[in-house]
Coordinates of C-alpha atoms in Angstrom, one line a residue:
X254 CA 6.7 -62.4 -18.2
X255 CA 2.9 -63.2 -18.3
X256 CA 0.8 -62.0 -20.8
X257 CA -1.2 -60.2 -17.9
X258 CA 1.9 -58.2 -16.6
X259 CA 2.8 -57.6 -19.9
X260 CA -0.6 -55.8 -20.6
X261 CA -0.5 -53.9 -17.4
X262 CA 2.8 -52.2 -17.9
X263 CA 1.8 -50.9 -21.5
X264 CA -1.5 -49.8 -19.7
X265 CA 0.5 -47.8 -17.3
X266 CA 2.9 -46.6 -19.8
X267 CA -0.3 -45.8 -22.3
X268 CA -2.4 -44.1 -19.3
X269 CA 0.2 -41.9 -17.7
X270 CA 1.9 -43.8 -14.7
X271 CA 5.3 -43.6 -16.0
X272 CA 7.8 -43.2 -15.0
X273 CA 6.9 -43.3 -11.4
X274 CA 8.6 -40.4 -10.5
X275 CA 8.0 -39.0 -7.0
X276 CA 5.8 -35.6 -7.2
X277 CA 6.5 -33.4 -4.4
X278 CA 4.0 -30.7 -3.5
X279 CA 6.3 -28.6 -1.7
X280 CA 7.8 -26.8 -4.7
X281 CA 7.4 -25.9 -8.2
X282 CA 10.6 -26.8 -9.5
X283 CA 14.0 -27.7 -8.3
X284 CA 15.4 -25.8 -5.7
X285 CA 18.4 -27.6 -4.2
X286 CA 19.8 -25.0 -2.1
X287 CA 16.4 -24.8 -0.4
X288 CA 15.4 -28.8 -0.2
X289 CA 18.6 -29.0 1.4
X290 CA 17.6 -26.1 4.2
X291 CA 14.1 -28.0 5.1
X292 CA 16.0 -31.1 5.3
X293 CA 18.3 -29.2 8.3
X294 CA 15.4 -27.9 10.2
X295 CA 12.9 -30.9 9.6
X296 CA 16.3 -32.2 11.8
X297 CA 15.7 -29.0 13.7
X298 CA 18.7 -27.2 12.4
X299 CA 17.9 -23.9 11.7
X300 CA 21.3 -22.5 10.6
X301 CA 21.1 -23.8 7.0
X302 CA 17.9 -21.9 6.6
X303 CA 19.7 -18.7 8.1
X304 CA 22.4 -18.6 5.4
X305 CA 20.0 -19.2 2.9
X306 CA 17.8 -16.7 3.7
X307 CA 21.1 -14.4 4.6
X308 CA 22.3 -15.5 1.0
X309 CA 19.0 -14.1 -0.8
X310 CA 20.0 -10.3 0.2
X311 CA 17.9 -8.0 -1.4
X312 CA 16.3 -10.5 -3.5
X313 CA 13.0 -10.2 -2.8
X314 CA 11.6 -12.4 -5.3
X315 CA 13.8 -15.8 -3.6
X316 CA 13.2 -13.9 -0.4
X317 CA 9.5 -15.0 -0.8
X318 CA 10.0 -17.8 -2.0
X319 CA 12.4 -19.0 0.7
X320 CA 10.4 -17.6 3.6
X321 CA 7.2 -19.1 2.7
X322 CA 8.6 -22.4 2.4
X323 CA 10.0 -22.5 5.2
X324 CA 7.3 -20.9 6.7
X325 CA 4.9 -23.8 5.9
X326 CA 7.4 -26.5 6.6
X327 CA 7.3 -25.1 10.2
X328 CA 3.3 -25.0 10.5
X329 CA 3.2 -28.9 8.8
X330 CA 6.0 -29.9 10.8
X331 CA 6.4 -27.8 13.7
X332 CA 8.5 -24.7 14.7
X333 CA 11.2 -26.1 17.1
X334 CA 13.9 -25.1 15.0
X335 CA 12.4 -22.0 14.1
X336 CA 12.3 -20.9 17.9
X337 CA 15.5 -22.3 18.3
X338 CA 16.6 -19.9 15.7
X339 CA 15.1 -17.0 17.4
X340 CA 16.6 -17.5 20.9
X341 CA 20.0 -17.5 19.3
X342 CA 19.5 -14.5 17.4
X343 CA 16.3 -12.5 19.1
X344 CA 16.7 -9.4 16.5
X345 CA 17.0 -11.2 13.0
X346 CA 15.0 -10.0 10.7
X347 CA 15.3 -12.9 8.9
X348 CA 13.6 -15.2 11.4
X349 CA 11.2 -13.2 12.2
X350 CA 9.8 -13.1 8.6
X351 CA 10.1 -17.0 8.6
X352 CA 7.7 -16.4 12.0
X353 CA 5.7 -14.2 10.0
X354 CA 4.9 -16.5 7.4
X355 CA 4.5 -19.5 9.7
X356 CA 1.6 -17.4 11.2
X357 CA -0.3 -17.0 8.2
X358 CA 0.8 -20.5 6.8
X359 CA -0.3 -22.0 10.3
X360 CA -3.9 -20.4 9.8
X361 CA -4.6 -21.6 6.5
X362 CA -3.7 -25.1 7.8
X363 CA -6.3 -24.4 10.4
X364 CA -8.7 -23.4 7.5
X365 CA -8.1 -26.6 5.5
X366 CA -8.9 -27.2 1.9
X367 CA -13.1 -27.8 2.3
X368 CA -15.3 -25.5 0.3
X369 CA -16.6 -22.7 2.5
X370 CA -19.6 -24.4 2.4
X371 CA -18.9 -27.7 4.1
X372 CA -16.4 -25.7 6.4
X373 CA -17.3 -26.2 9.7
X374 CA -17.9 -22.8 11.7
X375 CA -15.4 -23.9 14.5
X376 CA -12.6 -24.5 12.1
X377 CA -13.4 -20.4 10.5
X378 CA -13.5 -19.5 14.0
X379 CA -9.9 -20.5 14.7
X380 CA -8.8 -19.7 11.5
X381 CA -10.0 -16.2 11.6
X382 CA -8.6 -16.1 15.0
X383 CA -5.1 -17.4 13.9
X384 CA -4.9 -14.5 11.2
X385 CA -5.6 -11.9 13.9
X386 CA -3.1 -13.1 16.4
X387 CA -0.7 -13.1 13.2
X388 CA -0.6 -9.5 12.9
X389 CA 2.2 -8.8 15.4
X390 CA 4.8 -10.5 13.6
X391 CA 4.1 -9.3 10.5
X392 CA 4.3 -5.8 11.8
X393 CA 7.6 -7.0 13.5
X394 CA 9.1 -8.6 10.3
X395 CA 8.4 -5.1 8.3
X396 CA 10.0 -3.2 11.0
X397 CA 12.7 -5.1 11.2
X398 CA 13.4 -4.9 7.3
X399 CA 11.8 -2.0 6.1
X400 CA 12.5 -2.1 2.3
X401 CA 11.4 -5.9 2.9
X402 CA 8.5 -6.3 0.8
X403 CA 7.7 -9.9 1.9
X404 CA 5.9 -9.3 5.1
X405 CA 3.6 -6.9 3.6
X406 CA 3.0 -9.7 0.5
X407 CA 2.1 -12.2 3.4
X408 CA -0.4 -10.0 4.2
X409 CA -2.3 -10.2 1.2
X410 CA -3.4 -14.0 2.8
X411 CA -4.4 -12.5 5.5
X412 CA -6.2 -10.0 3.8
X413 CA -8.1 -12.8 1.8
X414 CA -9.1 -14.7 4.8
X415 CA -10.4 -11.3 7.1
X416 CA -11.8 -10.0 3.9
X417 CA -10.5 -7.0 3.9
X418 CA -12.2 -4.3 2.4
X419 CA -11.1 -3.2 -1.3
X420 CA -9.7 0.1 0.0
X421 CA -7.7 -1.7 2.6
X422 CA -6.3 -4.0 -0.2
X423 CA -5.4 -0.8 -1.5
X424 CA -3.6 0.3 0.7
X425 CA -1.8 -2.8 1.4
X426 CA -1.1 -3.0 -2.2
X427 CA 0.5 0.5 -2.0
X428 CA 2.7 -0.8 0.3
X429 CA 3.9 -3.6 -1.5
X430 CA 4.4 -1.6 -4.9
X431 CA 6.4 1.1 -3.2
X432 CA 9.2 -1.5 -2.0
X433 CA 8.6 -3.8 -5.1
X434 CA 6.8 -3.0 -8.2
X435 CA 6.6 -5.9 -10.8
X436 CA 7.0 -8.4 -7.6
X437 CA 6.3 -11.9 -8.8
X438 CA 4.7 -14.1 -6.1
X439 CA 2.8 -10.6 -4.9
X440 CA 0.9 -10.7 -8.2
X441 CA -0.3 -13.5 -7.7
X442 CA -1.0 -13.4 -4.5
X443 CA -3.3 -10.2 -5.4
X444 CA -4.9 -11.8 -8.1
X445 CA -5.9 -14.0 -6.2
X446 CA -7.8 -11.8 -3.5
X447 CA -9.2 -10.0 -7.3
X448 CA -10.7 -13.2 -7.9
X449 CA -14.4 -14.0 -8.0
X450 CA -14.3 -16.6 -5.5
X451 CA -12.6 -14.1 -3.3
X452 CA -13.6 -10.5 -2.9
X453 CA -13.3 -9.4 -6.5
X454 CA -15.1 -10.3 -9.8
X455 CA -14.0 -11.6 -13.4
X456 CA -13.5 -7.9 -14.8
X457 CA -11.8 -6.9 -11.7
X458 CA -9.0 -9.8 -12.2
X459 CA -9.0 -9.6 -15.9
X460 CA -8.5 -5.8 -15.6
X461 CA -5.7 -5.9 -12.7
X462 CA -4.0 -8.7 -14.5
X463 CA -3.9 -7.3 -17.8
X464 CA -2.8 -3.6 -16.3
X465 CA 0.0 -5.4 -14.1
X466 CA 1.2 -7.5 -17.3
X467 CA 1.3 -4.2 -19.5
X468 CA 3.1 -2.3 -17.2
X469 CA 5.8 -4.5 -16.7
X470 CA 9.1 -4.9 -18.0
X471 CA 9.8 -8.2 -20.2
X472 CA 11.4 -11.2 -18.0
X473 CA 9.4 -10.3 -15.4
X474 CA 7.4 -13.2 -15.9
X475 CA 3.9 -10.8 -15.3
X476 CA 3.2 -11.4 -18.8
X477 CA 1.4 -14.6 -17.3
X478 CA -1.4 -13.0 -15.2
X479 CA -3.7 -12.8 -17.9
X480 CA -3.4 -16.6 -18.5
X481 CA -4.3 -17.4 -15.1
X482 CA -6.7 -14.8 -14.6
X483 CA -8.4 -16.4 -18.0
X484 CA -8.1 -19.9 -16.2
X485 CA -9.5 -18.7 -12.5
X486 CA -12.8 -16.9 -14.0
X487 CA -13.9 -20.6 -15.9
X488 CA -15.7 -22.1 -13.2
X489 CA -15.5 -25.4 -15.1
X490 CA -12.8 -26.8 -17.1
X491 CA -12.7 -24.9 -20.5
X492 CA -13.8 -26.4 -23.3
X493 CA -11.0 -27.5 -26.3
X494 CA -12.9 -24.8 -28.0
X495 CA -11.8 -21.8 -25.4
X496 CA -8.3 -23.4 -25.4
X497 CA -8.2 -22.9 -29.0
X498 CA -9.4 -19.6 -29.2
X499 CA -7.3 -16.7 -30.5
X500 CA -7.4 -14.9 -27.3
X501 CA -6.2 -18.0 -25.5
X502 CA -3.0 -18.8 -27.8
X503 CA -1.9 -14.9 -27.9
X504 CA -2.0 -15.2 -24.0
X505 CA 0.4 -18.4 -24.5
X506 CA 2.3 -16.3 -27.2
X507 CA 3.0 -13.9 -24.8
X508 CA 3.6 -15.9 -21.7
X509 CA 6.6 -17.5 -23.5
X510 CA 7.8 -14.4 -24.7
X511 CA 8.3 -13.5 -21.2
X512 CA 10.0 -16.6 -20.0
X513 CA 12.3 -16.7 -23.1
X514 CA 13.2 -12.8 -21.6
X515 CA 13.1 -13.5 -17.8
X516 CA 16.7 -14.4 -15.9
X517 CA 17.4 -18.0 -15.5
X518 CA 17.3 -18.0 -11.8
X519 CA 14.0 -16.3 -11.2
X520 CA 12.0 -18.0 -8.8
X521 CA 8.8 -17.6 -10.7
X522 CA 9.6 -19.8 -13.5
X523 CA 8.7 -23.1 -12.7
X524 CA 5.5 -21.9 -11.7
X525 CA 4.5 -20.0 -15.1
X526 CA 5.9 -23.2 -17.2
X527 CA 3.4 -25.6 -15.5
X528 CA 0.7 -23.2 -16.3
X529 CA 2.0 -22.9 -19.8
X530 CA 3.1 -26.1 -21.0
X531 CA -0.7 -27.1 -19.5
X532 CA -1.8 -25.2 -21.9
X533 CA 0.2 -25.7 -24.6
X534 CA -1.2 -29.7 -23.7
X535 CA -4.6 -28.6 -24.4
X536 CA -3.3 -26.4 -28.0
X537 CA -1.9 -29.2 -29.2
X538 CA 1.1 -28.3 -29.2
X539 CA 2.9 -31.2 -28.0
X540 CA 6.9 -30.8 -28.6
X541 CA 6.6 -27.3 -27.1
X542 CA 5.2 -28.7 -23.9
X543 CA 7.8 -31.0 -23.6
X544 CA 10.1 -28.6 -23.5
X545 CA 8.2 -27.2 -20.6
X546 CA 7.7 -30.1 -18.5
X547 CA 11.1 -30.9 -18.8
X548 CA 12.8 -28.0 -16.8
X549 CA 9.9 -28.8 -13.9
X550 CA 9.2 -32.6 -13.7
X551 CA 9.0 -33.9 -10.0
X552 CA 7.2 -31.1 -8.7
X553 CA 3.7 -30.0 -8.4
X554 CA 3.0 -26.6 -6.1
X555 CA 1.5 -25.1 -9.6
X556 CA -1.1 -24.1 -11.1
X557 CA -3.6 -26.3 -12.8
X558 CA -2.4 -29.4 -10.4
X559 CA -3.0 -27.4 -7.0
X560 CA -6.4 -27.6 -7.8
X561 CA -6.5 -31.2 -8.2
X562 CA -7.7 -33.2 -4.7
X563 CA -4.9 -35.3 -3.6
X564 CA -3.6 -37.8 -5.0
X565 CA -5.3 -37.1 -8.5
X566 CA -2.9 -34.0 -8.5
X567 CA -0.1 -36.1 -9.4
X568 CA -2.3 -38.0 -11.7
X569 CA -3.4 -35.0 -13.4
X570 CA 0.1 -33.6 -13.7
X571 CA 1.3 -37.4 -15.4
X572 CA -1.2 -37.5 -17.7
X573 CA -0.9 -34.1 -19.4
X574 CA 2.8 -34.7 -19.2
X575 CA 2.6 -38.3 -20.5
X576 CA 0.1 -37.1 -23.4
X577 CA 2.6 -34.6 -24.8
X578 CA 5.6 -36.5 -24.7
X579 CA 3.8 -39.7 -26.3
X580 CA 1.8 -37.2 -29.1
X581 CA 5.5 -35.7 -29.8
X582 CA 7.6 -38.8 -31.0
X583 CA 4.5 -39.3 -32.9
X584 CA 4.6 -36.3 -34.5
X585 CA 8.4 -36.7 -35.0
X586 CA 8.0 -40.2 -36.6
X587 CA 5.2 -38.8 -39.2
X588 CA 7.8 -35.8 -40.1

């Protein structure tokens, strides 16, 4: 081996870009049972997706997740299989959530990732059109399945994009609370319309995501909203200082109370241990991340790496996770 090759693979290894694990986007940790339904329809066979979706019951937590998956998959890849699925079974409430979230995942893909800014007004105009034209099947999905609380959750992105008035949100919230009250993915959702960049302000999300974390019961993974409402209100990357701030590690403290208490198969917990083990990153507090990163490696639909452009998501993601593994044997040897 050249001296050349050989200094270029200890750069990669030094610098993050091992192991060259494929990142996928689509999820934030594994979730075999669904990978294996979007491989089915992306061959435009819907009936996987039907069991899986038949499977989740009552579970409204994997009821979201599931249908917004798939939901996407179909607005990225098409819907085919989706109205295939429909034709064969015209009343199932199950596809017509999937059609539901399609609808709001289409317009979003219509929207595109630009600052609002740089947005041209044609693209708004078809987004905004796309989220009206989605109301019908969400109505449809929640008639369909009343004690469903998914459609109405969807409708918080629709919500976001038609900026709904605060009372509306209200009442949309009501909605959702009545069916579901510590409801996962429809906290964050709503934290996100709280949001300053959104139709809320800093105390607003501060204040809804520290009421929604107090009020819940431990394991339901809520115990996270402060953290992210914390991140979302810095418009720049915090400083090592703010990481290291008192406030900042009893946020952590309490974060991994709640995923030490939370079931082993809820949905939300990939998501809350990228957030955290990026934070413990910044803390210092290396072997803890590890053990983190370790339960989600692969994947990347999480919070901080969404927010990275592509490809410098998966960059981002390798060298926090790179950092902490190579600062804990370190640690280990100097014990």
């Amino acid at each position: 081996m050249s001296f050349l090759v050989l200094v270029a693979l200890v750069c990669l290894f030094w610098f993050c870009l091992l192991p060259l694990r494929w990142q996928t986007r689509r999820l934030a940790g594994p979730e075999p049972a669904l990978r294996k339904a979007v491989a089915a329809v992306r061959r435009r066979k819907w009936e996987p997706a039907a069991r899986l979706l038949a499977g989740a019951g009552e579970d409204w937590e994997r009821r979201a997740l599931y249908s917004g998956v798939l939901g996407r998959v179909a607005a990225r890849s098409g819907d085919g299989w989706l109205r295939a699925w429909e034709a064969a079974r015209p009343d199932d409430p199950d596809a017509a959530l999937v059609r539901a979230r399609f609808r709001i995942a289409y317009a979003w893909k219509l929207r595109g990732r630009m600052r609002a800014n740089v947005t041209p007004r044609a693209r708004f105009a078809r987004f905004h059109q796309a989220l009206w034209d989605a109301h019908d099947d969400l109505a449809r999905a929640a008639r369909l399945n009343p004690a469903d609380p998914t459609p109405h959750i969807a409708g918080i992105w629709r919500a976001m994009g038609l900026s709904y008035r605060n009372r509306d949100m209200h009442l949309l919230w009501r909605e959702i609370t009545e069916r579901a009250p510590h409801h996962f993915d429809a906290h964050l959702s709503a934290l996100q319309y709280w949001c300053a960049k959104w139709h809320g302000s800093k105390q607003i999300a501060r204040d809804f995501a520290e009421k929604a974390a107090g009020n819940a019961p431990a394991g339901s993974l809520l115990a996270v909203l402060p953290l992210i409402a914390w991140f979302e209100n810095h418009d720049m990357e915090p400083s090592a200082a703010a990481f290291g701030s008192p406030r900042a590690h009893a946020m952590v403290e309490a974060a991994l109370s709640d995923l030490a208490a939370a079931p082993d198969d809820h949905p939300g917990l990939p998501y809350v241990r990228h957030l955290v083990g990026y934070f413990l990153v910044r803390q210092g507090r290396y072997r803890e991340a590890v053990a983190q990163f370790r339960h989600v490696d692969g994947h990347l639909n999480a919070l901080p790496w969404r927010y990275s452009p592509r490809p410098f998501d998966a960059l981002h993601y390798r060298v926090l996770r790179t950092r902490a593994a190579r600062r804990s044997l370190l640690e280990k040897r100097h014990c």
